[in-house]
mmCIF file of C-alpha atoms and ligand atoms in Angstrom:
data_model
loop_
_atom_site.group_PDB
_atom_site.id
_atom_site.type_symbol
_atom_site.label_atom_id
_atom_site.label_comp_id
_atom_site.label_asym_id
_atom_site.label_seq_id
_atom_site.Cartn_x
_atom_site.Cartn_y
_atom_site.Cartn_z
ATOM 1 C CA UNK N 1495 39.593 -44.001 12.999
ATOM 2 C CA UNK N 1496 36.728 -42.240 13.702
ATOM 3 C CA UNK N 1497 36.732 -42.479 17.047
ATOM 4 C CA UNK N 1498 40.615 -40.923 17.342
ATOM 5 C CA UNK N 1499 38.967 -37.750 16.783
ATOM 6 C CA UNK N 1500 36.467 -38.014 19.393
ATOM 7 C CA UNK N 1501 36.970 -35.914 21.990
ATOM 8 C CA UNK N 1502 36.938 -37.940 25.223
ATOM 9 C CA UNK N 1503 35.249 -35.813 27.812
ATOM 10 C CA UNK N 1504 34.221 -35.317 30.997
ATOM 11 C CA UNK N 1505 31.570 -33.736 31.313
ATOM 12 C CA UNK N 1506 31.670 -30.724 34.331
ATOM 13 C CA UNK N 1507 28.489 -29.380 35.844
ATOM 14 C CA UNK N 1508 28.675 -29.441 38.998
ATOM 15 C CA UNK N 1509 27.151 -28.593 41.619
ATOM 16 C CA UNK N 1510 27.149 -28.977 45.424
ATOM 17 C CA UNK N 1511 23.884 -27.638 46.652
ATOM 18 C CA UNK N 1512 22.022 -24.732 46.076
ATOM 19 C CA UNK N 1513 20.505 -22.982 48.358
ATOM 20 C CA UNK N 1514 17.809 -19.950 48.197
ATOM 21 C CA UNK N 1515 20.479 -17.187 49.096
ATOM 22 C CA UNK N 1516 22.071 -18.885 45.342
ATOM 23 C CA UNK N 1517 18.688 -18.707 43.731
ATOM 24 C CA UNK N 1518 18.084 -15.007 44.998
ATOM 25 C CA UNK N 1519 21.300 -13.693 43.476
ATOM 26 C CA UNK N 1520 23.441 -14.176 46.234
ATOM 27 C CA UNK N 1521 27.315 -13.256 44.704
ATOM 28 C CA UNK N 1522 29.350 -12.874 47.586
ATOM 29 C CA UNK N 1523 30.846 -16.490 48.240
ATOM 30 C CA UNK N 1524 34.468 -16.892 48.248
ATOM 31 C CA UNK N 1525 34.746 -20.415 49.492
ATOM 32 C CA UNK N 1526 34.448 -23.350 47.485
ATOM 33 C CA UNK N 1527 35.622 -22.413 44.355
ATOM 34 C CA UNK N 1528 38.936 -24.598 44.373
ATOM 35 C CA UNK N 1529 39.256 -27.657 42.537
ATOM 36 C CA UNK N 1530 39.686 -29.898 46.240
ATOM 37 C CA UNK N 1531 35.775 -28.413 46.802
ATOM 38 C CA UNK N 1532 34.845 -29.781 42.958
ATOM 39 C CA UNK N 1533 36.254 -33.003 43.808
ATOM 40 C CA UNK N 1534 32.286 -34.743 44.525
ATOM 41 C CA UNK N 1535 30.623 -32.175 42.235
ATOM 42 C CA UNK N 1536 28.786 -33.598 39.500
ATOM 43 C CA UNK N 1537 31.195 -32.517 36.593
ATOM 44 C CA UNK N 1538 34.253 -34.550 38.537
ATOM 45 C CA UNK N 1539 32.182 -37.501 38.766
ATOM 46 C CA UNK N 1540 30.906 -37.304 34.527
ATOM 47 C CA UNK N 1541 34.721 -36.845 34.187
ATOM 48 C CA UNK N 1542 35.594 -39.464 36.147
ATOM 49 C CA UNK N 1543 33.064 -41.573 34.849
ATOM 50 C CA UNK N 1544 33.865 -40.809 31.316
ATOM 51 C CA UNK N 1545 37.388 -41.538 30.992
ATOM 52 C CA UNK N 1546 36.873 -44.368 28.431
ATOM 53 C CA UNK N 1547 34.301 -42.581 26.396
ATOM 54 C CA UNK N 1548 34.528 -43.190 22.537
ATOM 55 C CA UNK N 1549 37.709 -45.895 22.993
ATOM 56 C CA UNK N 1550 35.111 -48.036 22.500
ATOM 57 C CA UNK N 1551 34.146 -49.037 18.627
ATOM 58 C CA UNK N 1552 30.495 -49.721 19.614
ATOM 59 C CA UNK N 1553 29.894 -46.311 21.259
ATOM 60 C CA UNK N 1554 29.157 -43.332 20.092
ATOM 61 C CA UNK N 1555 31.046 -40.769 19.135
ATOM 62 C CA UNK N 1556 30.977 -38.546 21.803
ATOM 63 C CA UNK N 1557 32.214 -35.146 22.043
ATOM 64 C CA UNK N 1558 31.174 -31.740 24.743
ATOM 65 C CA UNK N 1559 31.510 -34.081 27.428
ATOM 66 C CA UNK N 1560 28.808 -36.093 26.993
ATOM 67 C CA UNK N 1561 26.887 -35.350 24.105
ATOM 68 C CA UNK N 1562 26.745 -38.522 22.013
ATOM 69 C CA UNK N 1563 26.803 -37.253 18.741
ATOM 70 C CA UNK N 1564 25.056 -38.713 15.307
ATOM 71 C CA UNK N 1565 27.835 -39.959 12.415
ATOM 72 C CA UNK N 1566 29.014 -36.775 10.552
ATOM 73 C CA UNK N 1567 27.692 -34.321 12.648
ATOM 74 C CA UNK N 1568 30.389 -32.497 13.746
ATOM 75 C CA UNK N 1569 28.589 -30.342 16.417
ATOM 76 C CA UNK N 1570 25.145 -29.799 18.793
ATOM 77 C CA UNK N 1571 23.822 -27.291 17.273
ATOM 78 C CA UNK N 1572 19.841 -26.657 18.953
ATOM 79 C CA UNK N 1573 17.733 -28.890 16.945
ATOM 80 C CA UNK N 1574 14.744 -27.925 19.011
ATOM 81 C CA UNK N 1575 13.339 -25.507 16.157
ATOM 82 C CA UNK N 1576 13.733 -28.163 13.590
ATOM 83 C CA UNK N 1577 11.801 -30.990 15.164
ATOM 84 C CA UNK N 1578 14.132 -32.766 17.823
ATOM 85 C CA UNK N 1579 11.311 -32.039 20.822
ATOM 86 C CA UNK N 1580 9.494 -35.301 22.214
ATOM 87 C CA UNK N 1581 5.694 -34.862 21.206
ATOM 88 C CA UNK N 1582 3.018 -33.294 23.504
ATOM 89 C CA UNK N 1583 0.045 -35.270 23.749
ATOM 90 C CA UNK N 1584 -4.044 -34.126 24.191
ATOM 91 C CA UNK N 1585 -3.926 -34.092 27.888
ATOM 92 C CA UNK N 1586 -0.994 -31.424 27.217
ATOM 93 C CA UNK N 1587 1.761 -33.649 29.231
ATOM 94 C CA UNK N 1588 4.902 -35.233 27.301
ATOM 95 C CA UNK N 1589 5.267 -38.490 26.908
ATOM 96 C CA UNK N 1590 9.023 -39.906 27.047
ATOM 97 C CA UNK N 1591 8.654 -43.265 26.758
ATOM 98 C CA UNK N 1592 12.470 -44.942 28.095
ATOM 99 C CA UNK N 1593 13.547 -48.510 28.533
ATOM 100 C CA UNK N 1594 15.453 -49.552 31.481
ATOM 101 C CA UNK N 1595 18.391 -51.919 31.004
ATOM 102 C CA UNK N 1596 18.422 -54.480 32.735
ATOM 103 C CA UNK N 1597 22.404 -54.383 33.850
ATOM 104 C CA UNK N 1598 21.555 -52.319 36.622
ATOM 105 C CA UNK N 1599 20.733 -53.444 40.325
ATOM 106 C CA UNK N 1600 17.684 -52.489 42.466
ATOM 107 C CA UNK N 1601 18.707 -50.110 43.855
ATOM 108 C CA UNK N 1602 20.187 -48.566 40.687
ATOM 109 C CA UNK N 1603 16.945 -48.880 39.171
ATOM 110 C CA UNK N 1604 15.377 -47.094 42.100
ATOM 111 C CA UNK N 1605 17.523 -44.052 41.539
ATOM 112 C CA UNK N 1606 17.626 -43.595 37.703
ATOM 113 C CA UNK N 1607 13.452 -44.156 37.944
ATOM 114 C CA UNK N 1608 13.229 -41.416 40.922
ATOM 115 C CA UNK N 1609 15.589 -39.221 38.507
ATOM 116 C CA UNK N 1610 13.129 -39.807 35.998
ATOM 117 C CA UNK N 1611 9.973 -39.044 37.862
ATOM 118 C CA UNK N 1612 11.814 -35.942 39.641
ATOM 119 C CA UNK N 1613 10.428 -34.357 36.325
ATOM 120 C CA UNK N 1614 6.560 -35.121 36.752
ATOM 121 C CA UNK N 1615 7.092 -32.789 39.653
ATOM 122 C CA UNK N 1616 7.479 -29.619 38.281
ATOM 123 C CA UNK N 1617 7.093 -30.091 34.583
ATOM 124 C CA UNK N 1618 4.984 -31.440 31.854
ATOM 125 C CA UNK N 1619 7.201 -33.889 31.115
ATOM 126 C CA UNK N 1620 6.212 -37.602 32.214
ATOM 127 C CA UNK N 1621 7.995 -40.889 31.742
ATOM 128 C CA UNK N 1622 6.299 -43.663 31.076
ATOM 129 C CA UNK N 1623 7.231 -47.193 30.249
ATOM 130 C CA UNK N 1624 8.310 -47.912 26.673
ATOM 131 C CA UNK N 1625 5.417 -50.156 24.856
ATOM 132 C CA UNK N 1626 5.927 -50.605 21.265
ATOM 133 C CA UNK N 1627 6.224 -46.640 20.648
ATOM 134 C CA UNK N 1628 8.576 -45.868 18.262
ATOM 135 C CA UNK N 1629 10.895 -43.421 19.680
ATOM 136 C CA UNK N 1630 11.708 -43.904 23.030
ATOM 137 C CA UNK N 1631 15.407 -43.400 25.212
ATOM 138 C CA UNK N 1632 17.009 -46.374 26.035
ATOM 139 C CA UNK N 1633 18.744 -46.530 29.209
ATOM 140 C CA UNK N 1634 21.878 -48.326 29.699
ATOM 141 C CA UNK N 1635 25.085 -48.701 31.306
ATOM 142 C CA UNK N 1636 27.785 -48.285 28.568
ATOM 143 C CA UNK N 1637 31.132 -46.679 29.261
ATOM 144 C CA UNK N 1638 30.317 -43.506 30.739
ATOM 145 C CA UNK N 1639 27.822 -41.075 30.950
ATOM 146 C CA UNK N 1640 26.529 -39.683 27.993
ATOM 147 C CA UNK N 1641 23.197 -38.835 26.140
ATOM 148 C CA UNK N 1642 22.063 -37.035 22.238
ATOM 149 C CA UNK N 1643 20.427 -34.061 21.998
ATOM 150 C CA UNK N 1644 16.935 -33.669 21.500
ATOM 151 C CA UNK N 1645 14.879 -36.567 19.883
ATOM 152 C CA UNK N 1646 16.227 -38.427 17.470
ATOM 153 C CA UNK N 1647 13.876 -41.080 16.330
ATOM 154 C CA UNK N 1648 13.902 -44.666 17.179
ATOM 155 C CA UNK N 1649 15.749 -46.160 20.494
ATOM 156 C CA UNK N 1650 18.307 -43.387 21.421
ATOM 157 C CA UNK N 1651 20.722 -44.373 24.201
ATOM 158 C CA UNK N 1652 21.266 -42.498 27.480
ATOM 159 C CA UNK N 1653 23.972 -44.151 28.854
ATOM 160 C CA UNK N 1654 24.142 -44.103 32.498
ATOM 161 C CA UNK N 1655 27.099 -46.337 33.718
ATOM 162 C CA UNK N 1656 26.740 -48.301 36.839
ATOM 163 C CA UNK N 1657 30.708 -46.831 37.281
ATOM 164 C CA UNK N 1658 29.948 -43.302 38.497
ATOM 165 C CA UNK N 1659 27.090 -42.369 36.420
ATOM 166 C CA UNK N 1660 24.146 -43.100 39.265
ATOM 167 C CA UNK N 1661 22.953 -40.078 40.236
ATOM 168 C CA UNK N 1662 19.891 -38.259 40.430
ATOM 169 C CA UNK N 1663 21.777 -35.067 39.202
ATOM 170 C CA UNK N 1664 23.587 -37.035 35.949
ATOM 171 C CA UNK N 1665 20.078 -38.364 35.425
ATOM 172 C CA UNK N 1666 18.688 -35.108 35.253
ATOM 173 C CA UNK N 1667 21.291 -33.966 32.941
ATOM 174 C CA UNK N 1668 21.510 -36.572 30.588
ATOM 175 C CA UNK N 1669 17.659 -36.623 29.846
ATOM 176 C CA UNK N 1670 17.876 -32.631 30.210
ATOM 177 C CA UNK N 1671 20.147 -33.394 27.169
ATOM 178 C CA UNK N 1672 17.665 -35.930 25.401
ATOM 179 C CA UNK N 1673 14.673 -33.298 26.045
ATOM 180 C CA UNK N 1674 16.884 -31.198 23.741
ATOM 181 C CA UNK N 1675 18.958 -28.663 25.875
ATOM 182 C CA UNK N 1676 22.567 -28.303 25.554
ATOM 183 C CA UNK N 1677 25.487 -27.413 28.448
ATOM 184 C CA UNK N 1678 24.507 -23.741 29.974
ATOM 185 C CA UNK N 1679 28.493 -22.325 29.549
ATOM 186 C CA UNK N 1680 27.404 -22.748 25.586
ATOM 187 C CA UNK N 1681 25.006 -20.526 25.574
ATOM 188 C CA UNK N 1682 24.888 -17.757 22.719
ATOM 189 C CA UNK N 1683 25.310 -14.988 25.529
ATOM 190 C CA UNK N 1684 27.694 -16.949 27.511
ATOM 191 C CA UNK N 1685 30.295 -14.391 27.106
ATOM 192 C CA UNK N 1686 28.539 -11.872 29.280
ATOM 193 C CA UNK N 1687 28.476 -14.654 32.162
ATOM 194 C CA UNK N 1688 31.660 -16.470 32.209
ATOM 195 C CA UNK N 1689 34.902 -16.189 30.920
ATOM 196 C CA UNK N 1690 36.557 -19.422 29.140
ATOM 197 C CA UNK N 1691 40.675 -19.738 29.411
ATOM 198 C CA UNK N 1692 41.537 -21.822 27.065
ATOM 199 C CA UNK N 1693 45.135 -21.859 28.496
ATOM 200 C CA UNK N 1694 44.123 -24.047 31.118
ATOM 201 C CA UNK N 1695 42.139 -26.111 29.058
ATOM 202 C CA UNK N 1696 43.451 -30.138 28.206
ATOM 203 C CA UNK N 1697 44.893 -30.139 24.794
ATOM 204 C CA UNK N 1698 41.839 -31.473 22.236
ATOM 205 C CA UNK N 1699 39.098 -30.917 24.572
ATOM 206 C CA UNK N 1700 38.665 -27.359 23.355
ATOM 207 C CA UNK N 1701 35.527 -27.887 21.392
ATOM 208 C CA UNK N 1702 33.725 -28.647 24.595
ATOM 209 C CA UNK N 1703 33.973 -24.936 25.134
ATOM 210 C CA UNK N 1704 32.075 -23.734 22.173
ATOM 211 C CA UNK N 1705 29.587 -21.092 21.719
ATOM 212 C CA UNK N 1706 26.179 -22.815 20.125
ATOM 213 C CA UNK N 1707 23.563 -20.649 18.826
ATOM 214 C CA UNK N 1708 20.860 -21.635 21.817
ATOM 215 C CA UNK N 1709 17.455 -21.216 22.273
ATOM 216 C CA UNK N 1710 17.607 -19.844 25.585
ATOM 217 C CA UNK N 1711 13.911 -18.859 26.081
ATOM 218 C CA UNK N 1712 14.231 -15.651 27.459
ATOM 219 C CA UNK N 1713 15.378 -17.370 30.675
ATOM 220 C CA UNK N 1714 18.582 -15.949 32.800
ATOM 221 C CA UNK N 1715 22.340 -17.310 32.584
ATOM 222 C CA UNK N 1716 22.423 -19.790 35.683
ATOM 223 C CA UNK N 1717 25.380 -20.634 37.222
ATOM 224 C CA UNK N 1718 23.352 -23.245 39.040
ATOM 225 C CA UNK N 1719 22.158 -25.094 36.225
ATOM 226 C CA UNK N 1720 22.198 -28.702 36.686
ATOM 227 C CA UNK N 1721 23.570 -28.427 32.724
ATOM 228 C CA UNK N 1722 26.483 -25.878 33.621
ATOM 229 C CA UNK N 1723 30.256 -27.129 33.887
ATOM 230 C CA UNK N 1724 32.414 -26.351 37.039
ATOM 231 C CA UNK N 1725 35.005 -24.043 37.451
ATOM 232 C CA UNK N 1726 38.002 -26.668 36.799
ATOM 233 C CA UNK N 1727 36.364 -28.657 33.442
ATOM 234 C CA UNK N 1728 38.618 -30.209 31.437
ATOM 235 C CA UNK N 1729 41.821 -28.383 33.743
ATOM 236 C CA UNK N 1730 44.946 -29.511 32.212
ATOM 237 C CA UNK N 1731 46.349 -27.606 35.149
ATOM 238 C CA UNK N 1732 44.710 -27.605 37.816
ATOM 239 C CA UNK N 1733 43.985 -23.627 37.334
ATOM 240 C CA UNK N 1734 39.998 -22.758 36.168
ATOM 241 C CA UNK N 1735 38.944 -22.919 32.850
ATOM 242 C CA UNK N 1736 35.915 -21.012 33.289
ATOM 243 C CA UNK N 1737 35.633 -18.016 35.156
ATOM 244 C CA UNK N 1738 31.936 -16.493 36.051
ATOM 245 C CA UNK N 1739 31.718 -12.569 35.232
ATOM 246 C CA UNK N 1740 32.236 -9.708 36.452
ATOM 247 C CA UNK N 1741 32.427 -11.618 40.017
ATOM 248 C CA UNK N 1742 34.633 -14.745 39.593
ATOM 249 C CA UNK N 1743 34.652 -15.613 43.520
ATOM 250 C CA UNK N 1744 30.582 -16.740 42.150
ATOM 251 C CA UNK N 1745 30.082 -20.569 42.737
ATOM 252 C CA UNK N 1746 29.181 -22.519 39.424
ATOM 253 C CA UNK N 1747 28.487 -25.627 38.008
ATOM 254 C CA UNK N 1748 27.830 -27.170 41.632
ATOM 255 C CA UNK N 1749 23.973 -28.198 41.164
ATOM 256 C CA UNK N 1750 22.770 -31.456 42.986
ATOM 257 C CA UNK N 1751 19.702 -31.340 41.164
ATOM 258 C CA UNK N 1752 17.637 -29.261 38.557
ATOM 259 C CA UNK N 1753 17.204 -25.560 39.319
ATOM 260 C CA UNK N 1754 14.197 -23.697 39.531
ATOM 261 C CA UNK N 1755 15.564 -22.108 35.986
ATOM 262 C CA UNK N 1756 16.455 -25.772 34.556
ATOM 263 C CA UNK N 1757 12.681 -26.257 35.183
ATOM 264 C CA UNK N 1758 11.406 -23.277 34.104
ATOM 265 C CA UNK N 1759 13.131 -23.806 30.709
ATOM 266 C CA UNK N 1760 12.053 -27.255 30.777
ATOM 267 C CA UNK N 1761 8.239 -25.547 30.923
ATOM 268 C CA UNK N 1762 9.100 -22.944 28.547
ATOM 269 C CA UNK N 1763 10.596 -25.489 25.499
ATOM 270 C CA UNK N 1764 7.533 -27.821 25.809
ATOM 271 C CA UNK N 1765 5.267 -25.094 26.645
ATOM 272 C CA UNK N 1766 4.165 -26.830 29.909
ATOM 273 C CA UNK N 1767 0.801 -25.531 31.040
ATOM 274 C CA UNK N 1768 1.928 -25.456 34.633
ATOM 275 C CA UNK N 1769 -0.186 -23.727 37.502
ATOM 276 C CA UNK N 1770 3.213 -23.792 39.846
ATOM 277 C CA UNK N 1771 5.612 -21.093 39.951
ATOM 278 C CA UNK N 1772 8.748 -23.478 38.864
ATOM 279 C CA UNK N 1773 10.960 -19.839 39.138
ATOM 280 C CA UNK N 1774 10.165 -20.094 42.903
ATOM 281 C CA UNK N 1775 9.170 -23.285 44.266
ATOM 282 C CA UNK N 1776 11.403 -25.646 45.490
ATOM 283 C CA UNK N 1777 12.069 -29.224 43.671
ATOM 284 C CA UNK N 1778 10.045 -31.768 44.956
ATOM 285 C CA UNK N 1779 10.880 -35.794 44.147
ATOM 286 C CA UNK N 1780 8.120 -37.227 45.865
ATOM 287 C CA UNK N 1781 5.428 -37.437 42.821
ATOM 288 C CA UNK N 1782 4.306 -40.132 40.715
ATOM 289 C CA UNK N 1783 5.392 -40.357 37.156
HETATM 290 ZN ZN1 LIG D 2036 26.211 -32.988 29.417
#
């Protein structure tokens, strides 16, 4: 019965591309913002992807789109004070050990590991092949894209379907989510950045839309986090639900990949001792784990 209550989600952060005219501040757009231009951002493909979430006894329950959530907890509140982050090691890198299922094909693999080393590239954090260690995520195709916050001890499942979920942007999010960060629209000061109409919003899906009490690490709102939701999440309508303020002709949820502020709160939670500038240097994929 449990699982009635689950809110079935889609998960909307999207993002097209951004481009250095985004990243400087650029407000001015006025195309792109309809829901035809979100069809192939990344929130209509986790929504797509997701449509079976939590009808499935052996899954999760799921709820914010894609947030897998732990039995009883009834929301994703930032754990990241209380323990939840993965462990830094001597050398000052983190050490994430995952497991790759083996449902997926080559060239699935290929992806979800370049997704994985895409964060060896600007951060501290490093993947490396789970060996006996005791907490490690476990990478699989189940129905629909979803991932827990933070660390939670043991195996933890990222669930990446082979159905729409093989990306390099949904792999960034959903380990984005495991490193312990939560949707960007939930920020605590989300209010000054976007507006939410819950008018528009699908009947039950409402709690995606909640304010959490975030960490957010004295780093800027960013409409081009690879963690925000598009303009037309969880539309019963077809009219926005979220609207970015004071402009609202502002692009959001449309990122292909991290942004240089994903990164630079990815360096700020586990206190990376990078030399880079992740604020201004571009995202580079072509680094070893
Ligand atoms: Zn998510």
């Amino acid at each position: 019965m449990i699982f009635q209550a689950t809110v079935i989600s889609v998960l909307f952060c999207s993002v097209h591309s951004f481009t250095v005219q985004d990243l400087l501040g650029k407000t001015d757009k006025h195309s792109g913002n309809t829901i035809e231009d979100d069809e192939f951002s990344i929130s209509t493909l986790l929504e797509k992807a997701n449509v079976n979430v939590g009808k499935n006894i052996n899954e999760p329950l799921v709820m914010f789109g894609d947030i897998a959530m732990p039995t009883g907890l009834q929301n994703a509140d930032p754990c990241t004070s209380r323990g939840c982050l993965w462990p830094k090691a001597s050398d000052g890198n983190v050490y994430i050990p995952y497991r790759i299922s083996n449902q997926y094909s080559q060239r699935e693999r290929g992806i979800i590991i370049q997704g994985l080393r895409s964060f060896a590239a600007t951060t501290c954090i490093r993947f490396t092949p789970h060996n006996r260690q005791r907490d490690f995520v476990d990478i699989e195709s189940r129905s629909g894209c979803f991932s827990f916050v933070g660390r939670r001890g043991g195996g933890q499942t990222v669930s990446l379907s082979r159905q729409g979920c093989v990306f390099q942007q949904i792999v960034q999010h959903e380990l984005l989510h495991a490193m312990g960060f939560n949707h960007e629209q939930t920020r605590s000061d989300r209010d000054q950045h976007v507006r939410i109409l819950l008018q528009n919003v699908i009947s039950g899906t409402e709690p995606n839309f909640r304010r959490i009490n975030t960490r957010n690490l004295g780093t800027p709102y960013d409409y081009n986090s690879v963690m925000h939701y598009g303009r037309f999440a969880f539309s019963r309508n077809r009219q926005p639900t979220i609207i970015p303020i004071p402009n609202n002709n502002v692009a959001i949820g449309r990122a292909t990949q991290m942004s240089p502020i994903d990164i630079l709160r990815v360096n700020r939670l586990y206190r990376c001792n990078s030399t880079s500038r992740p604020d201004l240097e571009p995202m580079q994929t072509n680094h070893v784990l």
